[in-house]
PDB file of C-alpha atoms in Angstrom:
ATOM      1  CA  MET A 161       0.000   0.000   0.000  1.00 57.00           C
ATOM      2  CA  VAL A 162       1.342   3.413  -0.993  1.00 65.00           C
ATOM      3  CA  SER A 163       1.267   5.753   1.999  1.00 69.00           C
ATOM      4  CA  ASP A 164       0.131   9.372   1.822  1.00 71.00           C
ATOM      5  CA  GLU A 165       3.760  10.454   2.290  1.00 75.00           C
ATOM      6  CA  GLN A 166       4.757   8.502  -0.841  1.00 83.00           C
ATOM      7  CA  ARG A 167       1.964   9.963  -2.981  1.00 85.00           C
ATOM      8  CA  ARG A 168       1.938  13.350  -4.776  1.00 91.00           C
ATOM      9  CA  VAL A 169      -1.656  14.360  -5.477  1.00 91.00           C
ATOM     10  CA  LEU A 170      -1.968  16.981  -8.217  1.00 90.00           C
ATOM     11  CA  ASP A 171      -4.725  19.579  -8.012  1.00 90.00           C
ATOM     12  CA  PRO A 172      -5.273  21.602 -11.229  1.00 89.00           C
ATOM     13  CA  GLU A 173      -6.295  24.713  -9.270  1.00 88.00           C
ATOM     14  CA  ARG A 174      -3.641  24.620  -6.562  1.00 90.00           C
ATOM     15  CA  ASP A 175      -0.820  23.176  -8.696  1.00 90.00           C
ATOM     16  CA  THR A 176      -1.239  25.133 -11.938  1.00 89.00           C
ATOM     17  CA  ALA A 177       2.426  26.156 -12.158  1.00 90.00           C
ATOM     18  CA  ALA A 178       3.646  22.694 -11.163  1.00 91.00           C
ATOM     19  CA  LEU A 179       1.447  21.096 -13.820  1.00 89.00           C
ATOM     20  CA  LYS A 180       2.761  23.422 -16.514  1.00 87.00           C
ATOM     21  CA  ALA A 181       6.312  22.650 -15.417  1.00 88.00           C
ATOM     22  CA  LEU A 182       5.664  18.924 -15.572  1.00 88.00           C
ATOM     23  CA  THR A 183       4.077  19.141 -19.027  1.00 85.00           C
ATOM     24  CA  HIS A 184       7.412  18.454 -20.672  1.00 90.00           C
ATOM     25  CA  PRO A 185       8.359  14.984 -21.985  1.00 88.00           C
ATOM     26  CA  LEU A 186      11.938  15.051 -20.692  1.00 93.00           C
ATOM     27  CA  ARG A 187      10.892  16.146 -17.198  1.00 94.00           C
ATOM     28  CA  ILE A 188       8.386  13.307 -16.956  1.00 90.00           C
ATOM     29  CA  ARG A 189      11.074  10.933 -18.207  1.00 90.00           C
ATOM     30  CA  LEU A 190      13.670  12.179 -15.704  1.00 95.00           C
ATOM     31  CA  LEU A 191      11.219  11.906 -12.825  1.00 94.00           C
ATOM     32  CA  GLY A 192      10.380   8.374 -13.896  1.00 89.00           C
ATOM     33  CA  MET A 193      14.033   7.374 -14.065  1.00 91.00           C
ATOM     34  CA  LEU A 194      14.704   8.707 -10.559  1.00 95.00           C
ATOM     35  CA  ARG A 195      11.718   6.770  -9.243  1.00 91.00           C
ATOM     36  CA  GLN A 196      12.668   3.592 -11.039  1.00 86.00           C
ATOM     37  CA  ASP A 197      16.444   3.520 -10.716  1.00 88.00           C
ATOM     38  CA  GLY A 198      17.118   5.682  -7.651  1.00 92.00           C
ATOM     39  CA  PRO A 199      19.214   8.829  -7.118  1.00 95.00           C
ATOM     40  CA  ALA A 200      21.393  10.107  -9.955  1.00 95.00           C
ATOM     41  CA  THR A 201      23.322  13.154 -11.116  1.00 95.00           C
ATOM     42  CA  ALA A 202      22.499  15.301 -14.119  1.00 96.00           C
ATOM     43  CA  SER A 203      25.491  13.797 -15.944  1.00 95.00           C
ATOM     44  CA  GLU A 204      24.361  10.233 -15.269  1.00 95.00           C
ATOM     45  CA  LEU A 205      20.867  11.032 -16.509  1.00 97.00           C
ATOM     46  CA  ALA A 206      22.312  12.782 -19.560  1.00 97.00           C
ATOM     47  CA  ASP A 207      24.187   9.587 -20.466  1.00 96.00           C
ATOM     48  CA  ARG A 208      21.012   7.513 -20.145  1.00 94.00           C
ATOM     49  CA  THR A 209      18.781   9.875 -22.111  1.00 93.00           C
ATOM     50  CA  GLY A 210      21.208  11.106 -24.767  1.00 95.00           C
ATOM     51  CA  GLU A 211      20.636  14.705 -23.653  1.00 96.00           C
ATOM     52  CA  SER A 212      23.320  17.209 -22.672  1.00 96.00           C
ATOM     53  CA  SER A 213      24.259  17.636 -19.013  1.00 95.00           C
ATOM     54  CA  ALA A 214      23.199  21.280 -19.245  1.00 96.00           C
ATOM     55  CA  SER A 215      19.731  20.225 -20.402  1.00 97.00           C
ATOM     56  CA  THR A 216      19.164  17.563 -17.746  1.00 97.00           C
ATOM     57  CA  SER A 217      20.553  19.881 -15.055  1.00 96.00           C
ATOM     58  CA  TYR A 218      18.106  22.622 -16.036  1.00 97.00           C
ATOM     59  CA  HIS A 219      15.085  20.317 -16.108  1.00 97.00           C
ATOM     60  CA  LEU A 220      16.068  18.732 -12.789  1.00 97.00           C
ATOM     61  CA  ARG A 221      16.150  22.167 -11.174  1.00 97.00           C
ATOM     62  CA  VAL A 222      12.634  22.832 -12.483  1.00 97.00           C
ATOM     63  CA  LEU A 223      11.420  19.540 -10.998  1.00 97.00           C
ATOM     64  CA  ALA A 224      13.062  20.459  -7.712  1.00 97.00           C
ATOM     65  CA  LYS A 225      11.446  23.917  -7.716  1.00 97.00           C
ATOM     66  CA  TYR A 226       8.017  22.276  -7.667  1.00 95.00           C
ATOM     67  CA  ALA A 227       9.000  19.610  -5.107  1.00 94.00           C
ATOM     68  CA  PHE A 228       8.895  16.579  -7.398  1.00 96.00           C
ATOM     69  CA  ILE A 229      12.535  15.826  -6.596  1.00 96.00           C
ATOM     70  CA  ALA A 230      15.073  16.866  -3.965  1.00 96.00           C
ATOM     71  CA  GLU A 231      18.813  16.687  -3.403  1.00 94.00           C
ATOM     72  CA  ALA A 232      20.053  13.262  -2.347  1.00 92.00           C
ATOM     73  CA  GLU A 233      23.127  12.328  -0.368  1.00 82.00           C
ATOM     74  CA  HIS A 234      26.234  13.118  -2.419  1.00 75.00           C
ATOM     75  CA  ARG A 235      28.990  10.631  -3.115  1.00 67.00           C
ATOM     76  CA  ASP A 236      31.421  13.512  -3.384  1.00 65.00           C
ATOM     77  CA  GLY A 237      31.272  17.280  -3.502  1.00 66.00           C
ATOM     78  CA  ARG A 238      31.548  17.681  -7.254  1.00 75.00           C
ATOM     79  CA  GLU A 239      27.993  17.267  -8.531  1.00 82.00           C
ATOM     80  CA  ARG A 240      24.495  17.237  -7.084  1.00 90.00           C
ATOM     81  CA  ARG A 241      22.619  13.979  -6.835  1.00 94.00           C
ATOM     82  CA  TRP A 242      18.853  14.044  -7.109  1.00 96.00           C
ATOM     83  CA  LYS A 243      16.134  11.741  -5.790  1.00 96.00           C
ATOM     84  CA  ALA A 244      12.371  11.506  -6.322  1.00 96.00           C
ATOM     85  CA  VAL A 245      10.349  12.837  -3.390  1.00 95.00           C
ATOM     86  CA  HIS A 246       7.356  10.551  -4.044  1.00 94.00           C
ATOM     87  CA  THR A 247       6.890   7.109  -5.569  1.00 89.00           C
ATOM     88  CA  VAL A 248       3.414   7.805  -6.974  1.00 86.00           C
ATOM     89  CA  THR A 249       1.741  10.719  -8.750  1.00 87.00           C
ATOM     90  CA  SER A 250      -2.044  10.753  -8.611  1.00 89.00           C
ATOM     91  CA  TRP A 251      -4.941  12.973  -9.625  1.00 92.00           C
ATOM     92  CA  SER A 252      -8.648  13.134 -10.278  1.00 92.00           C
ATOM     93  CA  ASN A 253      -9.452  12.820 -13.979  1.00 92.00           C
ATOM     94  CA  GLU A 254     -12.623  14.856 -13.457  1.00 93.00           C
ATOM     95  CA  ALA A 255     -10.682  17.680 -11.809  1.00 93.00           C
ATOM     96  CA  MET A 256      -7.976  17.621 -14.464  1.00 93.00           C
ATOM     97  CA  GLU A 257     -10.587  18.051 -17.201  1.00 93.00           C
ATOM     98  CA  SER A 258     -11.417  21.488 -15.782  1.00 89.00           C
ATOM     99  CA  SER A 259      -8.158  23.130 -16.890  1.00 86.00           C
ATOM    100  CA  ALA A 260      -6.065  23.251 -20.053  1.00 87.00           C
ATOM    101  CA  ALA A 261      -2.901  22.517 -18.061  1.00 85.00           C
ATOM    102  CA  GLY A 262      -4.536  19.512 -16.420  1.00 88.00           C
ATOM    103  CA  ARG A 263      -5.742  18.088 -19.734  1.00 90.00           C
ATOM    104  CA  ALA A 264      -2.337  18.618 -21.327  1.00 88.00           C
ATOM    105  CA  TYR A 265      -0.547  16.894 -18.467  1.00 87.00           C
ATOM    106  CA  VAL A 266      -2.876  13.871 -18.418  1.00 91.00           C
ATOM    107  CA  GLY A 267      -2.520  13.394 -22.176  1.00 91.00           C
ATOM    108  CA  LEU A 268       1.252  13.638 -22.006  1.00 88.00           C
ATOM    109  CA  ALA A 269       1.468  11.364 -18.968  1.00 88.00           C
ATOM    110  CA  ARG A 270      -0.606   8.677 -20.658  1.00 90.00           C
ATOM    111  CA  ARG A 271       1.596   8.744 -23.734  1.00 90.00           C
ATOM    112  CA  ARG A 272       4.622   8.498 -21.480  1.00 86.00           C
ATOM    113  CA  GLN A 273       3.058   5.337 -20.035  1.00 87.00           C
ATOM    114  CA  ILE A 274       2.898   3.899 -23.547  1.00 91.00           C
ATOM    115  CA  ASP A 275       6.561   4.804 -24.060  1.00 88.00           C
ATOM    116  CA  HIS A 276       7.380   3.090 -20.765  1.00 85.00           C
ATOM    117  CA  LEU A 277       5.591  -0.067 -21.911  1.00 91.00           C
ATOM    118  CA  ASP A 278       7.560  -0.101 -25.172  1.00 93.00           C
ATOM    119  CA  ALA A 279      10.880   0.419 -23.350  1.00 89.00           C
ATOM    120  CA  SER A 280       9.980  -2.248 -20.777  1.00 91.00           C
ATOM    121  CA  LEU A 281       9.166  -4.782 -23.499  1.00 95.00           C
ATOM    122  CA  THR A 282      12.495  -4.125 -25.215  1.00 95.00           C
ATOM    123  CA  ARG A 283      14.354  -4.467 -21.902  1.00 92.00           C
ATOM    124  CA  HIS A 284      12.425  -7.625 -20.961  1.00 95.00           C
ATOM    125  CA  GLU A 285      13.268  -9.317 -24.260  1.00 96.00           C
ATOM    126  CA  ALA A 286      16.945  -8.386 -23.957  1.00 96.00           C
ATOM    127  CA  ASP A 287      17.124  -9.570 -20.325  1.00 96.00           C
ATOM    128  CA  LEU A 288      15.729 -12.967 -21.307  1.00 95.00           C
ATOM    129  CA  ALA A 289      17.900 -13.301 -24.407  1.00 95.00           C
ATOM    130  CA  GLU A 290      21.083 -12.366 -22.533  1.00 96.00           C
ATOM    131  CA  GLY A 291      20.407 -14.511 -19.466  1.00 95.00           C
ATOM    132  CA  ARG A 292      19.749 -11.760 -16.927  1.00 95.00           C
ATOM    133  CA  LEU A 293      16.325 -13.251 -16.119  1.00 95.00           C
ATOM    134  CA  GLU A 294      15.719 -16.818 -15.011  1.00 95.00           C
ATOM    135  CA  ARG A 295      13.751 -19.003 -17.448  1.00 94.00           C
ATOM    136  CA  GLU A 296      10.940 -19.336 -14.909  1.00 96.00           C
ATOM    137  CA  TRP A 297       9.872 -15.818 -15.970  1.00 96.00           C
ATOM    138  CA  VAL A 298       9.162 -16.872 -19.574  1.00 96.00           C
ATOM    139  CA  GLU A 299       5.741 -18.439 -18.941  1.00 96.00           C
ATOM    140  CA  PRO A 300       4.089 -15.774 -16.713  1.00 95.00           C
ATOM    141  CA  SER A 301       5.261 -12.825 -18.820  1.00 96.00           C
ATOM    142  CA  GLY A 302       2.921 -11.319 -21.359  1.00 94.00           C
ATOM    143  CA  ILE A 303       0.618  -8.562 -22.580  1.00 93.00           C
ATOM    144  CA  ASN A 304      -3.158  -8.923 -22.709  1.00 89.00           C
ATOM    145  CA  ASP A 305      -5.559  -6.674 -24.595  1.00 89.00           C
ATOM    146  CA  TYR A 306      -9.304  -7.104 -24.231  1.00 91.00           C
ATOM    147  CA  LEU A 307     -12.264  -5.156 -25.570  1.00 92.00           C
ATOM    148  CA  LEU A 308     -14.946  -5.280 -22.865  1.00 94.00           C
ATOM    149  CA  ARG A 309     -18.439  -3.889 -22.321  1.00 95.00           C
ATOM    150  CA  LEU A 310     -18.595  -2.227 -18.897  1.00 97.00           C
ATOM    151  CA  THR A 311     -20.515   0.510 -17.128  1.00 97.00           C
ATOM    152  CA  PRO A 312     -18.616   3.463 -15.596  1.00 96.00           C
ATOM    153  CA  GLU A 313     -19.219   1.914 -12.169  1.00 97.00           C
ATOM    154  CA  SER A 314     -17.767  -1.417 -13.267  1.00 98.00           C
ATOM    155  CA  LEU A 315     -14.672   0.249 -14.701  1.00 97.00           C
ATOM    156  CA  VAL A 316     -14.116   2.058 -11.391  1.00 96.00           C
ATOM    157  CA  GLU A 317     -14.547  -1.268  -9.587  1.00 97.00           C
ATOM    158  CA  LEU A 318     -12.040  -2.895 -11.938  1.00 97.00           C
ATOM    159  CA  TRP A 319      -9.418  -0.253 -11.088  1.00 94.00           C
ATOM    160  CA  GLU A 320     -10.072  -0.824  -7.381  1.00 95.00           C
ATOM    161  CA  VAL A 321      -9.705  -4.593  -7.740  1.00 97.00           C
ATOM    162  CA  ILE A 322      -6.421  -4.181  -9.627  1.00 95.00           C
ATOM    163  CA  ALA A 323      -5.030  -1.756  -7.029  1.00 91.00           C
ATOM    164  CA  ARG A 324      -6.070  -4.012  -4.136  1.00 95.00           C
ATOM    165  CA  THR A 325      -4.572  -7.089  -5.780  1.00 97.00           C
ATOM    166  CA  LEU A 326      -1.295  -5.289  -6.533  1.00 94.00           C
ATOM    167  CA  ASP A 327      -1.025  -4.231  -2.894  1.00 91.00           C
ATOM    168  CA  GLU A 328      -1.687  -7.778  -1.677  1.00 96.00           C
ATOM    169  CA  LEU A 329       0.792  -9.423  -4.047  1.00 96.00           C
ATOM    170  CA  THR A 330       3.612  -6.919  -3.525  1.00 93.00           C
ATOM    171  CA  ALA A 331       3.198  -7.157   0.260  1.00 94.00           C
ATOM    172  CA  ARG A 332       3.326 -10.949   0.048  1.00 97.00           C
ATOM    173  CA  ASP A 333       6.436 -10.992  -2.159  1.00 97.00           C
ATOM    174  CA  GLU A 334       8.295  -8.066  -0.575  1.00 94.00           C
ATOM    175  CA  HIS A 335      10.947 -10.197   1.153  1.00 96.00           C
ATOM    176  CA  ASP A 336      11.023 -13.130  -1.281  1.00 97.00           C
ATOM    177  CA  PRO A 337      14.514 -13.323  -2.864  1.00 95.00           C
ATOM    178  CA  ARG A 338      12.964 -14.667  -6.099  1.00 95.00           C
ATOM    179  CA  ALA A 339      10.926 -11.483  -6.618  1.00 96.00           C
ATOM    180  CA  ARG A 340      11.897  -9.169  -9.478  1.00 94.00           C
ATOM    181  CA  ARG A 341      10.673  -5.790 -10.602  1.00 89.00           C
ATOM    182  CA  VAL A 342       7.766  -6.232 -12.999  1.00 93.00           C
ATOM    183  CA  ALA A 343       6.515  -3.461 -15.275  1.00 89.00           C
ATOM    184  CA  PHE A 344       2.721  -3.739 -15.043  1.00 91.00           C
ATOM    185  CA  VAL A 345       0.653  -1.461 -17.280  1.00 90.00           C
ATOM    186  CA  ALA A 346      -3.158  -1.427 -17.317  1.00 91.00           C
ATOM    187  CA  ALA A 347      -5.479   0.729 -19.398  1.00 92.00           C
ATOM    188  CA  GLY A 348      -9.216   1.322 -19.307  1.00 94.00           C
ATOM    189  CA  LEU A 349     -10.168   3.558 -22.227  1.00 93.00           C
ATOM    190  CA  PRO A 350     -13.885   3.749 -23.065  1.00 94.00           C
ATOM    191  CA  LEU A 351     -14.595   4.005 -26.792  1.00 93.00           C
ATOM    192  CA  ALA A 352     -17.686   5.312 -28.558  1.00 91.00           C
ATOM    193  CA  ALA A 353     -19.383   2.688 -30.712  1.00 82.00           C
ATOM    194  CA  PRO A 354     -18.448   2.947 -34.421  1.00 80.00           C
ATOM    195  CA  LEU A 355     -21.170   3.393 -36.995  1.00 74.00           C
ATOM    196  CA  PRO A 356     -22.249  -0.116 -38.070  1.00 71.00           C
ATOM    197  CA  THR A 357     -21.350  -1.100 -41.620  1.00 68.00           C
ATOM    198  CA  ASP A 358     -22.776  -4.604 -41.730  1.00 57.00           C
ATOM    199  CA  GLY A 359     -25.295  -4.505 -38.918  1.00 52.00           C
ATOM    200  CA  HIS A 360     -22.985  -6.399 -36.570  1.00 50.00           C
ATOM    201  CA  THR A 361     -20.208  -5.543 -34.164  1.00 48.00           C
ATOM    202  CA  ASP A 362     -18.485  -7.782 -31.664  1.00 48.00           C
ATOM    203  CA  ASP A 363     -17.524  -5.593 -28.724  1.00 46.00           C
ATOM    204  CA  HIS A 364     -16.735  -8.623 -26.561  1.00 43.00           C
ATOM    205  CA  ALA A 365     -13.935  -9.896 -28.748  1.00 42.00           C
ATOM    206  CA  HIS A 366     -10.400 -10.336 -27.473  1.00 44.00           C
ATOM    207  CA  THR A 367      -8.082  -8.683 -29.998  1.00 42.00           C
ATOM    208  CA  GLY A 368      -6.301 -11.290 -32.019  1.00 40.00           C
ATOM    209  CA  GLY A 369      -2.766 -10.011 -31.639  1.00 40.00           C
ATOM    210  CA  ALA A 370      -2.640 -10.324 -27.869  1.00 40.00           C
ATOM    211  CA  ASP A 371       0.060 -12.248 -26.056  1.00 45.00           C
ATOM    212  CA  HIS A 372      -2.312 -14.005 -23.669  1.00 35.00           C
ATOM    213  CA  THR A 373      -1.425 -15.832 -20.486  1.00 34.00           C
ATOM    214  CA  ASP A 374      -3.587 -17.078 -17.635  1.00 33.00           C
ATOM    215  CA  ALA A 375      -0.767 -16.606 -15.139  1.00 31.00           C
ATOM    216  CA  PRO A 376      -1.006 -13.565 -12.827  1.00 31.00           C
ATOM    217  CA  ASP A 377       1.505 -10.758 -13.090  1.00 32.00           C
ATOM    218  CA  GLY A 378       3.112  -9.135 -10.028  1.00 30.00           C
ATOM    219  CA  ALA A 379       4.276  -5.522  -9.777  1.00 29.00           C
ATOM    220  CA  ASP A 380       6.685  -3.323  -7.918  1.00 30.00           C
ATOM    221  CA  ARG A 381       4.652  -0.181  -7.247  1.00 31.00           C
ATOM    222  CA  ALA A 382       7.744   2.015  -7.127  1.00 31.00           C
ATOM    223  CA  GLU A 383       9.257   0.575 -10.311  1.00 30.00           C
ATOM    224  CA  SER A 384       7.698   2.837 -12.868  1.00 37.00           C
ATOM    225  CA  GLY A 385       7.961   6.569 -12.973  1.00 39.00           C
ATOM    226  CA  ALA A 386       5.044   6.919 -15.293  1.00 39.00           C
ATOM    227  CA  PRO A 387       1.985   8.249 -13.545  1.00 40.00           C
ATOM    228  CA  ARG A 388      -1.035   6.053 -13.057  1.00 42.00           C
ATOM    229  CA  ASP A 389      -4.602   7.075 -13.714  1.00 42.00           C
ATOM    230  CA  PRO A 390      -7.427   7.244 -12.922  1.00 38.00           C
ATOM    231  CA  GLY A 391      -7.003   8.187  -9.297  1.00 37.00           C
ATOM    232  CA  GLY A 392      -3.256   8.138  -9.432  1.00 40.00           C
ATOM    233  CA  THR A 393      -0.408   6.235 -10.897  1.00 40.00           C
ATOM    234  CA  ARG A 394       3.031   4.928 -10.348  1.00 37.00           C
TER     235      ARG A 394
END
C-alpha cells in the first residue's frame, strides 16, 4: 500500500504552475528514471537519455522547484545527486478536465506510459535473451488486450480490484529473494461505438494479436515513474 507520504496528489487549481512545469516529456522521463532507478546526477541522466548535461541539469532544477525531486546524499562534492520525493503521482481525472494545463498533463502522462511499456518490453526481451532473467519468468510474462463492455461503475470497480490485488501481491512478495521488478501497465479507455457497416459488431472480442497468459503478473509499485490514472499512478 502506498502511503500518503509517498503519494503526490496533483490539483489543477492549486498546482497550476507545477502542472505546466511537468508538461514536458523530458521532465516526466527524468522523474520516472529517478523513481525507477534511484538517485542520480544530471550527468548520469544525460548519459542515459542522450541529452546534454546542461539540459538535464536545467530540467532537474525545475522539478526540484516544484518539489517533485530533492537533493540526495552526495557521493562527493563535485555534482548534485537528485532523488524523487514521491513514488506515486495521482490525480482526479474529473478535476484535471477542468483546466487546459490539467488536460495537457494527463494526455502527455498517458503517452509516457505507452513509451514506458515499449521500453519495458524491449528491456524484458533483452534480459531474457542475454540470461539476466531466469527461465521461470518466460511463462508468466505477457501482454493482454481485451475489448470489454462495462458501465462506468464497473470500470471504477475494476481499477479498485487491480489496485487491491497489486497491494496484496507486492506485500506478500516483498521479502522473497525470487521477486523481481515487474513493469505492469493497465489501461481502461472507453470508446464510442463505431457506426455499423454490416449490422454487426463484436464488442466482446479479445483482440487477435494479444500475447495471452492465464498466469497472474506481479508488480513493484515504485518501479515505474510513469503516472497512473485514474485516481493516481506509479
